[in-house]
Short mmCIF file of C-alpha atoms in Angstrom, two decimals:
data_model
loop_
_atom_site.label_atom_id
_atom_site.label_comp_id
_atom_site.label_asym_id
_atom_site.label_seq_id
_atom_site.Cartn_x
_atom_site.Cartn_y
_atom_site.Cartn_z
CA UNK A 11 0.37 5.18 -4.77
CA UNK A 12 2.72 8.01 -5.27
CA UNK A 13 6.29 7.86 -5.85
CA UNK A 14 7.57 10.88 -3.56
CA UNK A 15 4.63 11.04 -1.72
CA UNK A 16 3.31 7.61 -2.29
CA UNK A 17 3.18 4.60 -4.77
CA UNK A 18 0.61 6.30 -3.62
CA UNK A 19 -0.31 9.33 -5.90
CA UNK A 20 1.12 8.32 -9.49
CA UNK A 21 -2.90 6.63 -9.17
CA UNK A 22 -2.93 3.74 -7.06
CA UNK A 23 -3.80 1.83 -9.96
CA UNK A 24 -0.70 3.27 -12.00
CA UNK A 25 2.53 2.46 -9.45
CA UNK A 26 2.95 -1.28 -10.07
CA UNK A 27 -0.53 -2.35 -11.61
CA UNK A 28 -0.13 -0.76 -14.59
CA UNK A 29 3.13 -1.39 -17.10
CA UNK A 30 5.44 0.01 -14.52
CA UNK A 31 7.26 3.81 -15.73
CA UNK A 32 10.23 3.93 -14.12
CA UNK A 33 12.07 6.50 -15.43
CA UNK A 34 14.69 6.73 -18.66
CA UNK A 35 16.39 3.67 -20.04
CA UNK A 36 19.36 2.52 -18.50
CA UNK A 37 21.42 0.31 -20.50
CA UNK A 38 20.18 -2.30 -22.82
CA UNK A 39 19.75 -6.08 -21.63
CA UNK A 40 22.43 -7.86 -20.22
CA UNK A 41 20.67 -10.92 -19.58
CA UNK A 42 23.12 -13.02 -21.37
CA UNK A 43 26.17 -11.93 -20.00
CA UNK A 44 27.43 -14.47 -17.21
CA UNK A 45 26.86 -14.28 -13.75
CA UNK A 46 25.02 -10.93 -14.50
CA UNK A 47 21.49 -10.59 -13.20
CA UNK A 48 19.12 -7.78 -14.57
CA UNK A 49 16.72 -6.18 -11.21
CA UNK A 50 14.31 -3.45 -10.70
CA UNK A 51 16.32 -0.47 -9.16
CA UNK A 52 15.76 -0.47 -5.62
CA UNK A 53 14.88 3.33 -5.38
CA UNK A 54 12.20 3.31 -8.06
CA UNK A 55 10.05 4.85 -5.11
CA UNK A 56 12.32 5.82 -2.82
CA UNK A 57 11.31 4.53 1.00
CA UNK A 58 8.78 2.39 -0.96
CA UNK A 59 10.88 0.48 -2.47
CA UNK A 60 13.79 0.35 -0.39
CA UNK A 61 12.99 -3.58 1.02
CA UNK A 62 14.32 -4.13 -2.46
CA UNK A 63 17.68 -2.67 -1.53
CA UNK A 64 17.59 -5.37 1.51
CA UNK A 65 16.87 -8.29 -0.39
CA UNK A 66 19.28 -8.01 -2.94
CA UNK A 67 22.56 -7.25 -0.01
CA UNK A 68 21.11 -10.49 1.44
CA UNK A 69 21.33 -12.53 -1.96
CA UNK A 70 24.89 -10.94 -2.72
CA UNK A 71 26.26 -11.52 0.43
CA UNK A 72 25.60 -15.27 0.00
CA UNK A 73 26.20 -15.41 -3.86
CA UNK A 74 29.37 -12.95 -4.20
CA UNK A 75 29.97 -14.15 -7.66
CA UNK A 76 26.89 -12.94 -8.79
CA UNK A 77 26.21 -9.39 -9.67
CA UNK A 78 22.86 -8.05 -9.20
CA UNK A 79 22.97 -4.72 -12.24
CA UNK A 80 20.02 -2.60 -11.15
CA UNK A 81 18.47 -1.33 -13.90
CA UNK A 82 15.08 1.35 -14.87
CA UNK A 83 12.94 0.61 -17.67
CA UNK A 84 10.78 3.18 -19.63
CA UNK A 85 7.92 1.02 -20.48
CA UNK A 86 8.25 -2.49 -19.63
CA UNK A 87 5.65 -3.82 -22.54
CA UNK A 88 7.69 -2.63 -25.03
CA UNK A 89 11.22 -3.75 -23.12
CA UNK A 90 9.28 -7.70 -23.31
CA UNK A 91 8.58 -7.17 -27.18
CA UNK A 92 12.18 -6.37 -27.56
CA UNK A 93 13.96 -8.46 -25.56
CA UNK A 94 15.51 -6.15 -23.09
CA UNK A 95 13.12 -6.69 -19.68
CA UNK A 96 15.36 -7.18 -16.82
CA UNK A 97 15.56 -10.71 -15.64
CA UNK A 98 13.68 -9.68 -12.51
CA UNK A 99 10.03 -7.89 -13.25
CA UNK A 100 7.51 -6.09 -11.18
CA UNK A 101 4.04 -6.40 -12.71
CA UNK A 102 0.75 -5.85 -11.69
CA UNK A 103 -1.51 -9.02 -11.81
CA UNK A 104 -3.22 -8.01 -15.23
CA UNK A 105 -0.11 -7.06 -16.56
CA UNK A 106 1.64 -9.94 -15.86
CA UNK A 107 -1.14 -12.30 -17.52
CA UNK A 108 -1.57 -10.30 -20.83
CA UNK A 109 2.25 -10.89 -20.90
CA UNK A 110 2.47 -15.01 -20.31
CA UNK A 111 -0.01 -15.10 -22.87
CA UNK A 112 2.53 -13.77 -25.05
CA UNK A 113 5.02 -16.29 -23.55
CA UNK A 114 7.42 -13.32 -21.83
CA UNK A 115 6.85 -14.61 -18.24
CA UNK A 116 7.83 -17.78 -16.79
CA UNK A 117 5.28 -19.83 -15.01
CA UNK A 118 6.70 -19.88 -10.92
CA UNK A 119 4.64 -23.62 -9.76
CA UNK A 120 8.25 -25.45 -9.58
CA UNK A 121 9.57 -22.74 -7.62
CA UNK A 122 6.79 -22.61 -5.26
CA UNK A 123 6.84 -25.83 -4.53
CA UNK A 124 10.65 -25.68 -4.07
CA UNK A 125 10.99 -22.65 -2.48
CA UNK A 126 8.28 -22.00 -0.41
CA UNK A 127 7.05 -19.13 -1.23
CA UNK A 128 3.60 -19.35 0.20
CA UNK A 129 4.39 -20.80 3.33
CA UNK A 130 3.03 -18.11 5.34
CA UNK A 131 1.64 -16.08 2.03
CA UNK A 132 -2.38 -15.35 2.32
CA UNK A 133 -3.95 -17.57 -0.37
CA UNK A 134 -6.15 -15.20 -2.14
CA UNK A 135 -3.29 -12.80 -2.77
CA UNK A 136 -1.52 -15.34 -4.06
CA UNK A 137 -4.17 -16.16 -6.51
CA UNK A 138 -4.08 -13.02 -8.36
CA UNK A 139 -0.91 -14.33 -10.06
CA UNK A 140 -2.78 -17.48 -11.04
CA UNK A 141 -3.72 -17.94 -14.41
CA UNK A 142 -5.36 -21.33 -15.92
CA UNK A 143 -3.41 -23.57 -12.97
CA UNK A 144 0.38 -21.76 -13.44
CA UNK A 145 1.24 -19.36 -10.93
CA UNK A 146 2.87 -16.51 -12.54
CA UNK A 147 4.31 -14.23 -10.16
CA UNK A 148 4.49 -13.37 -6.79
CA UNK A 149 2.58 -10.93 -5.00
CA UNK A 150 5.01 -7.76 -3.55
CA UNK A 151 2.62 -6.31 -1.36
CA UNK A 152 -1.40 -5.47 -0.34
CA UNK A 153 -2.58 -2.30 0.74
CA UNK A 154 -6.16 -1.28 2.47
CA UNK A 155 -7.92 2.07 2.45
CA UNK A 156 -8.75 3.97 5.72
CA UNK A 157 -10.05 6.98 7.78
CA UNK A 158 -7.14 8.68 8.85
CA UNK A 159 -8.08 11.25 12.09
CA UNK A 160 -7.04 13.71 14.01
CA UNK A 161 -7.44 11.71 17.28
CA UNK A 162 -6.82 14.91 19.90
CA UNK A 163 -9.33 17.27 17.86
CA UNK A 164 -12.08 14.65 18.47
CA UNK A 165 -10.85 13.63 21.70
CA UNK A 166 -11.15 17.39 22.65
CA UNK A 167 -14.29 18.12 21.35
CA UNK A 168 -15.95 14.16 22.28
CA UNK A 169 -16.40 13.24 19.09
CA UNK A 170 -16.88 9.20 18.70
CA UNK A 171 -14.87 7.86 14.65
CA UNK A 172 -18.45 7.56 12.50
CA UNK A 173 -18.79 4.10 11.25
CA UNK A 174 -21.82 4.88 8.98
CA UNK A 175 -23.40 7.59 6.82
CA UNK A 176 -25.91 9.01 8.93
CA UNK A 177 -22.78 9.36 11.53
CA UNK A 178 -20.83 11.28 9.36
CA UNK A 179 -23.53 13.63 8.25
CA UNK A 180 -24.60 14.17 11.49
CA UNK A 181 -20.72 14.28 12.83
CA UNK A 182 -19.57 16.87 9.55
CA UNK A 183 -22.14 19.96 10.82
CA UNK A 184 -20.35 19.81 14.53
CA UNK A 185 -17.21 20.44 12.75
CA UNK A 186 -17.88 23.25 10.44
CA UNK A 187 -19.88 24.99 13.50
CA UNK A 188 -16.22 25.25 14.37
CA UNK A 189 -14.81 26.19 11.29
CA UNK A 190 -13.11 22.44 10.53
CA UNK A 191 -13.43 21.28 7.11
CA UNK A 192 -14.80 17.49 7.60
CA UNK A 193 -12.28 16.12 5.03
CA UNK A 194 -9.39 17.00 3.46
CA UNK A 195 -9.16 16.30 -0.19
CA UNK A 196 -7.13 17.27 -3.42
CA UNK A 197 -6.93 15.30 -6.76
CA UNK A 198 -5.43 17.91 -9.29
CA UNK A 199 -2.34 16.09 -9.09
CA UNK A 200 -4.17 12.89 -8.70
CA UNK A 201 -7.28 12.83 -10.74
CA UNK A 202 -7.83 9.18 -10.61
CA UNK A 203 -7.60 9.20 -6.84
CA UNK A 204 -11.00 9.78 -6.59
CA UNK A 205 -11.50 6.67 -7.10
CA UNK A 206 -10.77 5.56 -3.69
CA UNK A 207 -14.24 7.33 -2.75
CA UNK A 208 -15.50 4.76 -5.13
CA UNK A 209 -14.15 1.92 -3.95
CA UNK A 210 -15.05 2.97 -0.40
CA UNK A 211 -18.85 3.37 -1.66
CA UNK A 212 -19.27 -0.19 -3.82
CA UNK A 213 -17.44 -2.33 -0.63
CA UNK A 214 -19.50 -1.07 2.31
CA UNK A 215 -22.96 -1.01 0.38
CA UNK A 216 -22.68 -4.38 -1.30
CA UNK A 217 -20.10 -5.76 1.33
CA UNK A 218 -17.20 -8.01 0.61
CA UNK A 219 -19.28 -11.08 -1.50
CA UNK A 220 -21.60 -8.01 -3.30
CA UNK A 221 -18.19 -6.41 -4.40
CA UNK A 222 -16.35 -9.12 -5.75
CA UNK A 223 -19.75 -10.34 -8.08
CA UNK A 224 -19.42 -6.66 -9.39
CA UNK A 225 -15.81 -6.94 -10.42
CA UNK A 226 -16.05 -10.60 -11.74
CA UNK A 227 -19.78 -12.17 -11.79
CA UNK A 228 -23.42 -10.85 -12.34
CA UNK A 229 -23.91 -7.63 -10.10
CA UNK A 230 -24.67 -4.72 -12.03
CA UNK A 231 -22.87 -0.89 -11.22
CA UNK A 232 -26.41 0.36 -11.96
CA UNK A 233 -27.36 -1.96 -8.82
CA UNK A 234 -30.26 0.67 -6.28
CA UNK A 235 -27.39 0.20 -3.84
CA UNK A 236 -24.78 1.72 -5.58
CA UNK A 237 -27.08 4.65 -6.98
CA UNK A 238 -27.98 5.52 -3.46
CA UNK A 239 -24.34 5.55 -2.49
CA UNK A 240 -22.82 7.50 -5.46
CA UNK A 241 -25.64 10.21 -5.24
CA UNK A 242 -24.70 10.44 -1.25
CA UNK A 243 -21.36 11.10 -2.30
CA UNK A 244 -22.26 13.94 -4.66
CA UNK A 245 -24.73 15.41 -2.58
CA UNK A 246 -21.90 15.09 0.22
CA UNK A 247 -19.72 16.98 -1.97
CA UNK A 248 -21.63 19.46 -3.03
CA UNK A 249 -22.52 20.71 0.69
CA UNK A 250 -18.88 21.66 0.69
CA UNK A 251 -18.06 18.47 3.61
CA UNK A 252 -14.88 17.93 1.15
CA UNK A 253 -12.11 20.87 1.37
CA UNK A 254 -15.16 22.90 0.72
CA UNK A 255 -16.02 22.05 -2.87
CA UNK A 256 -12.60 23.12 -3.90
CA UNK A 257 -10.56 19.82 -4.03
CA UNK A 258 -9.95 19.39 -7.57
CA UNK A 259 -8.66 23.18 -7.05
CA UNK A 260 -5.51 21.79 -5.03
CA UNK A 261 -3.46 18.37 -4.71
CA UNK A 262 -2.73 15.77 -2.59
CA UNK A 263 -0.18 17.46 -1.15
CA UNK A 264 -2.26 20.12 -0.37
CA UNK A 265 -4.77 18.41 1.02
CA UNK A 266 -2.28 16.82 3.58
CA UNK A 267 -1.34 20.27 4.94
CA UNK A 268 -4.71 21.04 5.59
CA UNK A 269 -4.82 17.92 7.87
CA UNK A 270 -1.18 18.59 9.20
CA UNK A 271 -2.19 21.83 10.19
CA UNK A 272 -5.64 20.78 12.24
CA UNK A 273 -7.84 22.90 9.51
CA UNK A 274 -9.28 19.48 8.70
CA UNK A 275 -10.11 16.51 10.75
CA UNK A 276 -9.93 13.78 8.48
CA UNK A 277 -8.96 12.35 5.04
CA UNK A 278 -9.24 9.43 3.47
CA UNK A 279 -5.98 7.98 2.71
CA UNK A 280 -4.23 4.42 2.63
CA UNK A 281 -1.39 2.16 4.00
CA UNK A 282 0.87 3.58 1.57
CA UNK A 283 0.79 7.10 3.21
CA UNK A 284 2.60 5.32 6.33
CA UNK A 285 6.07 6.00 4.31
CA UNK A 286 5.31 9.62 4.51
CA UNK A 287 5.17 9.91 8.44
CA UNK A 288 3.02 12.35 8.89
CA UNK A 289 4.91 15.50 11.18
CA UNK A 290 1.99 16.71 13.01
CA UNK A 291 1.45 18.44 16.52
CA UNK A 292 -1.48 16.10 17.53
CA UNK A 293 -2.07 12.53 17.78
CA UNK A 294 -3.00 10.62 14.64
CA UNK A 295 -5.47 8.11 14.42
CA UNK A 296 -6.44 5.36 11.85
CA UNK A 297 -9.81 3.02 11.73
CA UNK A 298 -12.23 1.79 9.09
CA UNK A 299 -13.73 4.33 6.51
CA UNK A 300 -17.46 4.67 7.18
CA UNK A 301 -20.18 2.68 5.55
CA UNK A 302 -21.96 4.73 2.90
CA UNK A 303 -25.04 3.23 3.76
CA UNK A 304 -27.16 5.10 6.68
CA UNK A 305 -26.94 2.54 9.55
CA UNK A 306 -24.16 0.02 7.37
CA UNK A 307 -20.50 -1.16 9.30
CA UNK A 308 -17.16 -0.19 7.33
CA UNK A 309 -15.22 -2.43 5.05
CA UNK A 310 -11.42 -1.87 4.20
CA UNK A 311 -11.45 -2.46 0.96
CA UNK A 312 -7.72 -4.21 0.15
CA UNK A 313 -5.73 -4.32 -3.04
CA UNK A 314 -2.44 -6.43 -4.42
CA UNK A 315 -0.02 -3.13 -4.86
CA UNK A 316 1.40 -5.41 -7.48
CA UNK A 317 4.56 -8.35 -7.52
CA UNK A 318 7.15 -9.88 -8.70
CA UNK A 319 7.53 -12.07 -12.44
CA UNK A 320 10.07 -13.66 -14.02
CA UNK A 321 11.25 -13.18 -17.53
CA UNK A 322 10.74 -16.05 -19.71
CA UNK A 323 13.66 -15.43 -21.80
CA UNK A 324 16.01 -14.99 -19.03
CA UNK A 325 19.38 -17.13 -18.63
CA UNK A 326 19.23 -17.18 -15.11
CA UNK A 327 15.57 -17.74 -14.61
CA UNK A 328 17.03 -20.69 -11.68
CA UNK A 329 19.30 -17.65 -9.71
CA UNK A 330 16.20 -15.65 -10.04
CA UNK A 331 14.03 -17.87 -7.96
CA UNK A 332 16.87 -18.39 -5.58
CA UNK A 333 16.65 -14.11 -5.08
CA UNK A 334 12.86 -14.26 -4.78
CA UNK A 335 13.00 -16.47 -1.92
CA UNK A 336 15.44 -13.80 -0.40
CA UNK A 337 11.80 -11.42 0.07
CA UNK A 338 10.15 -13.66 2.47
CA UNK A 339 13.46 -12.65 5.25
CA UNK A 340 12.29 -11.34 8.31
CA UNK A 341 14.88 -8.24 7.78
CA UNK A 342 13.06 -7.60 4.01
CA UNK A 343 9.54 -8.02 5.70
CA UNK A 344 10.45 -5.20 8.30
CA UNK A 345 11.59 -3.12 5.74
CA UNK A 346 8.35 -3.65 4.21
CA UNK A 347 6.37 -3.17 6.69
CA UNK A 348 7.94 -0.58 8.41
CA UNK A 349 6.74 1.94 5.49
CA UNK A 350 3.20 0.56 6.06
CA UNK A 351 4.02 -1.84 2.90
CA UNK A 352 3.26 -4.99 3.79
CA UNK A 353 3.77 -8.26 2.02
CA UNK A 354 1.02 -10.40 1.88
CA UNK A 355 1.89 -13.09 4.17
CA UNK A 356 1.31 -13.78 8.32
CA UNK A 357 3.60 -11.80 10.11
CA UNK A 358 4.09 -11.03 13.72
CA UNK A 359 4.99 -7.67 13.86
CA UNK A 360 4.47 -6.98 17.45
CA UNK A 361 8.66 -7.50 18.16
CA UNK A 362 9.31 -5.06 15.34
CA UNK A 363 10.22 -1.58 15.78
CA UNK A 364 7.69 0.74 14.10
CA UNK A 365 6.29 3.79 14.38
CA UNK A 366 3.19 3.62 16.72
CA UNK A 367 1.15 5.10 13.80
CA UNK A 368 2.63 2.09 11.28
CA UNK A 369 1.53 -0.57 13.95
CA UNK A 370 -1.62 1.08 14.48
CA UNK A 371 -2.76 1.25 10.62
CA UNK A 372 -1.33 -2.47 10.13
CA UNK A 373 -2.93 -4.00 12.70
CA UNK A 374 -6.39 -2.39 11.52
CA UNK A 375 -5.96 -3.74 8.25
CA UNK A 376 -4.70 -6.88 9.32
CA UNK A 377 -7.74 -7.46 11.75
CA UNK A 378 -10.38 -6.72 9.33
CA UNK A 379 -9.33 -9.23 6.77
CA UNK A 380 -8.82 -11.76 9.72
CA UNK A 381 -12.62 -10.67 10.61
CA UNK A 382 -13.53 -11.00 6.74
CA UNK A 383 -14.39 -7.06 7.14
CA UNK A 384 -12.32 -6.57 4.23
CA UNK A 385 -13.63 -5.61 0.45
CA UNK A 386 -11.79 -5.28 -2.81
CA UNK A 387 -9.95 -2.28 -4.31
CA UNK A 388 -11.57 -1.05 -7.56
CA UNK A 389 -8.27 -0.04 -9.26
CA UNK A 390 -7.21 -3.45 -8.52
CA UNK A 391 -9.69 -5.69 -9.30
CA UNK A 392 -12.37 -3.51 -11.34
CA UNK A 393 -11.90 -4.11 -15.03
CA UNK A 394 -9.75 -2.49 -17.46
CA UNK A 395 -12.03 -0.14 -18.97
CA UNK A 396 -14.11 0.25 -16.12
CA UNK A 397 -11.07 1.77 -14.23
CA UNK A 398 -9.99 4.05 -16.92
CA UNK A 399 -13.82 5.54 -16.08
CA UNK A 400 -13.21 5.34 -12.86
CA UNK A 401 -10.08 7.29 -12.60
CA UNK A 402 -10.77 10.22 -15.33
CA UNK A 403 -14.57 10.83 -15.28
CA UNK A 404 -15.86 10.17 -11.44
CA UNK A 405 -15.27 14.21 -11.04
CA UNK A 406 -18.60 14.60 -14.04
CA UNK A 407 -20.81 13.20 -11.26
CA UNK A 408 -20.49 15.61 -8.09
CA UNK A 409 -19.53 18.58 -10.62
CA UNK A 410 -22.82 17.60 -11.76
CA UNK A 411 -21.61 17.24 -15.57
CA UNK A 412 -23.75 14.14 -15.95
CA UNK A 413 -26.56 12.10 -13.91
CA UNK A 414 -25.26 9.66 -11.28
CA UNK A 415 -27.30 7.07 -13.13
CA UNK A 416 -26.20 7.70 -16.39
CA UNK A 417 -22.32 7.86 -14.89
CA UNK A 418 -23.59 4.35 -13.84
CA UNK A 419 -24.39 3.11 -16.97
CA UNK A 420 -21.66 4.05 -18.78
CA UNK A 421 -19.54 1.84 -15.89
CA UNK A 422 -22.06 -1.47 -16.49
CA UNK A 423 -21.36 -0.85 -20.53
CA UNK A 424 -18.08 -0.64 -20.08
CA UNK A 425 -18.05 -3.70 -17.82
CA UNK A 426 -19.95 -5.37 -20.39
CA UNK A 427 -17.34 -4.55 -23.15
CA UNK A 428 -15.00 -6.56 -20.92
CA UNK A 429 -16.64 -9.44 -19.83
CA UNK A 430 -16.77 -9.96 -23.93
CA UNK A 431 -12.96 -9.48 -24.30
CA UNK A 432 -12.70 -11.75 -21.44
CA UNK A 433 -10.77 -8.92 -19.23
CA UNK A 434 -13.17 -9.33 -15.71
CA UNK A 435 -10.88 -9.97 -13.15
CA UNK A 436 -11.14 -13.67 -11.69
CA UNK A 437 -12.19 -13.37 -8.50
CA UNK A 438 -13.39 -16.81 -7.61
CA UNK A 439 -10.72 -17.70 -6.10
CA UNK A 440 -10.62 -15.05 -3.18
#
């Protein structure tokens, strides 16, 4: 989440899963004109994005009579309406199903099958782009949240990576005896980025089965478990543990500073911050975020960052299929991954030249969901309206604005509101 700094900031849930802002205009469609293909432009986020970039030099080096026009869209609802989407989309997976309801995105089954797109793709990510048996999309990449450390500050002082609550607390008053604010944190850039507390929270107190009935079965937000967690949080806050009660005071960026510069040990970040390659004078380390339960074990909770679609009313929906099959190269999945965005598919990455911190932070997440010690993201599988809560109003519950449980209640109405308008995300198949 963050274009810049991060698909990253622009709110996790904003980058691809919601109708993709890219910027102004370009020109209008040329989907009809021959030989032309319409594509996302490649630096839409910069090193994020730049596997895109690969992927199309390897199509147009085979197909020289096609020309790939990279184009930016505004807002890419209103480009469907209108007829003037690009012939190649990236969608979240709720965006992409509200639009093949409306018949703008062509179901993918024939191109699976011919293509083999999920030869070596992880089932329940590609799941998320199925919709009543038609497979709508593929996904472009998953990401994982995680304690990121500064590795020589606790190596110095003998400090062991807390895997639970009563850890933390107890590890958080060594470190301010010292001066060392426990963890750096900024959201007034990034408002809905508090929500990656929550997600932490829900996944390591209900675990990976607990947090999937909350997004898409019976399990309440106003479940004891999650009470307990979200007033730990609060009362965490509120004894200063987080850039001393002042981080919605600075940003993101901000935040990361205090880190770079050893005034903090730790932060809670995600894979996408592996584009940013951290400059630092110490040695960084990655591993699960602690368990907000006292004597609990860490989950990384993982999210689809979003994926591709094609557009039903494209002319060259059979040349677009062809390109797709183009992002499964081992040259495209480097590129991926070597920005710590990593498609969703088995990879050996152990001949690939990374970064040690890259390698590090992918094979954490990468073992977890191997060792089913992986949860689910809220902003990508909580429901509509419970993640527009989520990612505007979380700050009313430390700031102490409103009760934790009636916070809570507001989330189970609003999930309620959804499960009516039939917008829980189906999780049944993960």
């Amino acid at each position: 989440m963050g274009l810049g700094n991060r698909f990253k900031l622009i709110a996790l849930s904003t980058a691809l899963l919601s109708s993709l802002v890219l910027g102004a205009c370009s020109n209008k469609a040329s989907g009809d004109e021959a030989n032309v293909i319409k594509v996302p432009n490649a630096d839409i986020w910069g090193e994020e994005s730049s596997a895109l970039k690969v992927m199309y030099d390897l199509y147009q080096k085979d197909h020289p009579k096609i020309k790939l026009k990279q184009v930016t869209v505004k807002e890419m609802g209103t480009a469907l309406a209108a007829g003037e989407a690009p012939d190649l989309i990236l969608q979240g997976p709720f965006e992409a199903e509200e639009a093949y309801k409306q018949g703008y995105i062509e179901p993918l089954n024939k191109y699976y099958e011919k293509y083999k797109y999920d030869k070596d793709m992880f089932g329940w990510a590609k799941n998320s782009y199925l919709f009543n048996g038609k497979y709508i999309g593929i996904p472009w990449n998953y990401e994982g949240l995680m304690l990121v450390y500064n590795k020589t500050m606790f190596d110095k002082n003998g400090w062991k990576v807390p895997t639970n609550y009563n850890e933390v607390t107890a590890l958080v008053k060594q470190m301010e005896s010292k001066s060392i604010i426990p963890f750096a944190w900024g959201t007034s850039d990034c408002a809905g980025c508090d929500d990656w507390w929550v997600s932490s929270m829900v996944n390591s107190v209900l675990g990976k089965e607990g947090a999937k009935q909350l997004f898409s079965g019976d399990k309440k937000w106003t479940d004891p478990k999650i009470v307990e967690a979200v007033q730990r949080y609060s009362d965490f806050w509120n004894e200063g543990h987080v850039t001393n009660k002042k981080s919605q005071a600075i940003s993101q960026t901000d935040a990361t500073q205090l880190f770079i510069t050893g005034k903090a040990a730790m932060k809670l970040d995600g894979t996408w911050s592996l584009a940013s390659d951290l400059k630092t004078d110490f040695e960084v380390g990655y591993a699960p975020f602690p368990s907000w339960a006292p004597d609990g074990k860490p989950i990384i909770p993982l999210g689809i960052g979003g994926g591709f679609t094609i557009n039903a009313k494209s002319k060259h929906k059979k040349e677009v299929a062809e390109l797709l099959s183009y992002f499964f190269h081992k040259e495209v999945v480097q590129a991926m991954a070597k920005n710590g965005i990593v498609e969703p598919i088995k990879a050996d990455y152990s001949g690939m030249n990374f970064r040690p911190n890259v390698k590090e932070a992918l094979d954490l997440i990468n073992e977890a969901a191997a060792k089913g010690e992986s949860g689910y993201q809220t902003y990508s599988y909580a429901s509509p309206s419970v993640v527009e809560v989520l990612e505007n109003d979380f700050a009313s519950v430390y700031l102490k604005k409103t009760s934790v449980i009636d916070w809570l209640k507001k989330l189970q109405k609003q999930k309620e509101k959804d499960a009516k308008d039939g917008t829980l995300y189906k999780l049944e198949n993960y």
